XYZ file of C-alpha atoms in Angstrom:
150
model
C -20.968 28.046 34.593
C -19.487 24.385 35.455
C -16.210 25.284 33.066
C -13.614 25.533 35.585
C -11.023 26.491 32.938
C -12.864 29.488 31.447
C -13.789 30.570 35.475
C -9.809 30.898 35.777
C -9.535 33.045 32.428
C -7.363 29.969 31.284
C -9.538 28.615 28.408
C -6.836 28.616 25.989
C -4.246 26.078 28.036
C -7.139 23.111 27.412
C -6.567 20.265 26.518
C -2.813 20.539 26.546
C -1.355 20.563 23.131
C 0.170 17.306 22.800
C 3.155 17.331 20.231
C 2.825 14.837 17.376
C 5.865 12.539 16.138
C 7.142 13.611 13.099
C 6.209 11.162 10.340
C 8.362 8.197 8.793
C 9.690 8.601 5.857
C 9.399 5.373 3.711
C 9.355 3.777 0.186
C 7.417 1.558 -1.003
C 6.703 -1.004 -4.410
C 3.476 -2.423 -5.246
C 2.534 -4.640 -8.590
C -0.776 -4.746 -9.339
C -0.796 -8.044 -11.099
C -4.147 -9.159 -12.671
C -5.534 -12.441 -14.579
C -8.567 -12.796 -16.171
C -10.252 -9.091 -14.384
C -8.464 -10.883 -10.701
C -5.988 -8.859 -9.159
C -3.330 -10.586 -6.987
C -3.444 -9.861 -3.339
C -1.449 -10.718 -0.222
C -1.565 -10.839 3.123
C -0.422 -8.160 5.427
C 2.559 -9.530 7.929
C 4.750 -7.886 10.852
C 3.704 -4.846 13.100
C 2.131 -2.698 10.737
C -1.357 -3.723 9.227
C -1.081 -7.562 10.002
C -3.746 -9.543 8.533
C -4.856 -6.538 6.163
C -5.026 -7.160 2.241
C -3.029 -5.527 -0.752
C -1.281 -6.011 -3.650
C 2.021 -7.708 -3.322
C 4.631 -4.894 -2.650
C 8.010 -4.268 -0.720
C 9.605 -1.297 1.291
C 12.420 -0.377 -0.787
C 15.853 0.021 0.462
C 18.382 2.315 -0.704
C 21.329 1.188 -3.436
C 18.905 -1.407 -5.155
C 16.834 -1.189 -8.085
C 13.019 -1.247 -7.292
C 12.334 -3.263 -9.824
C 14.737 -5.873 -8.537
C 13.622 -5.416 -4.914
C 9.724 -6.146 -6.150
C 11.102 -9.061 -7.993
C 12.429 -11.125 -4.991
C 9.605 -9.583 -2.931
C 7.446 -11.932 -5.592
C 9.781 -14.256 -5.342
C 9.277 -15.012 -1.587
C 5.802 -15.134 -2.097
C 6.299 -17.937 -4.944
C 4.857 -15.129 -7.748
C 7.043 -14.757 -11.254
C 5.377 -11.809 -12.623
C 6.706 -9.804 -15.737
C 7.050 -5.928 -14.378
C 6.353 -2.657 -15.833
C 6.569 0.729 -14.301
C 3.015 2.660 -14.318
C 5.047 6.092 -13.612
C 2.248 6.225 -11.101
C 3.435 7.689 -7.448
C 0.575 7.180 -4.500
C 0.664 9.886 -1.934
C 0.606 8.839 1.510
C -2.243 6.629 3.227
C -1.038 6.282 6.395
C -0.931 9.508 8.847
C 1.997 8.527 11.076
C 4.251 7.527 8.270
C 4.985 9.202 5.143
C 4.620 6.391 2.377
C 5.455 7.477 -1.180
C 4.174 4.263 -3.061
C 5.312 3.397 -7.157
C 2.577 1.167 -8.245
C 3.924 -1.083 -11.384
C 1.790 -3.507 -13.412
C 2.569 -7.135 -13.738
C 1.477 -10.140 -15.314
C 1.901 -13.186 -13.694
C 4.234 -15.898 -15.468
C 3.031 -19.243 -14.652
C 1.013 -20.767 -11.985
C 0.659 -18.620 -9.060
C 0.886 -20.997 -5.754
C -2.264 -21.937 -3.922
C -1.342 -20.261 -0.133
C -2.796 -18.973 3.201
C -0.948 -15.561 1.882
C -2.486 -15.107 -1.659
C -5.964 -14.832 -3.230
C -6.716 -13.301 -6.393
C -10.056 -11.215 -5.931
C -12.498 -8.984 -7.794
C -12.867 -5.538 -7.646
C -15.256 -5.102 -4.606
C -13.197 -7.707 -2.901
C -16.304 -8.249 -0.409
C -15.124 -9.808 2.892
C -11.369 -9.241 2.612
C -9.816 -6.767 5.123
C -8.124 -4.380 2.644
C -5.775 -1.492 3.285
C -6.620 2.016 2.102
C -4.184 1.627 -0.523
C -5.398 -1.243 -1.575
C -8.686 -0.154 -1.786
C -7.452 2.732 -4.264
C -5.367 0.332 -6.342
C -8.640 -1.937 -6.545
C -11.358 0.806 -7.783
C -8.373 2.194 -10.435
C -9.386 0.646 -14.164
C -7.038 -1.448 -15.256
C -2.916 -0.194 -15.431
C -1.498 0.940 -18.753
C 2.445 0.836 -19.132
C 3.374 4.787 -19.500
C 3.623 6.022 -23.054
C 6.882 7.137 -24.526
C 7.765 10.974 -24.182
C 8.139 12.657 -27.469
């Protein structure tokens, strides 16, 4: 009795539909680089998910190699890490942009620095803000390189 839109037979026209944007298509690297059951993680910077937690990645670019965009990515971040493709494609994690993440699996050469950025944590990771990705890349057992095809 009090619902004014269904009194005017116009039930159907609430709420207004409101069109969604259409998602953002991006690519992304992550290495999921571990030491002694630790896995490597850094801190979120820029607009999207500052101050959140994951493993150290890049958005790719088109006309480079991944590998060799993840490489300077580390490289910024003071991390030498030997790289190996997991063949392992994320789907998307966040709704507003569409994501496609290539995890690879690293091993860190050398002393990684000390810094405000970095911490290598366990596998609940208890305090630390994480992203949803790298909450899935945390619970995952350890990375395997991919096997040969026969």
């Amino acid at each position: 009795t009090l619902c004014r839109a269904r009194a005017s037979n116009r039930v159907d026209e609430f709420p207004p539909v409101i069109a969604r944007p259409v998602a953002v298509a991006m690519k992304r690297a992550v290495a999921r680089i571990e030491r002694g059951g630790r896995v490597l993680m850094a801190r979120r910077e820029g607009p999207l998910l500052e101050g959140m937690w994951e493993p150290p990645g890049v958005d790719l670019r088109a006309g480079t190699p991944a590998r060799a965009q993840l490489e300077a990515g580390l490289a910024r971040l003071g991390v030498r890490a030997r790289l190996a493709p997991t063949a392992r494609r994320l789907p998307p994690v966040i709704t507003h942009r569409a994501t496609t993440v290539w995890l690879w699996r690293g091993e860190a050469i050398g002393r990684v620095p000390r810094a405000r950025g970095l911490r290598w944590v366990g596998a609940p990771a208890s305090g630390l803000p994480l992203t949803a990705l790298a909450r899935r890349i945390l619970l995952e057992s350890p990375l395997r390189a991919p096997r040969p095809r026969s």
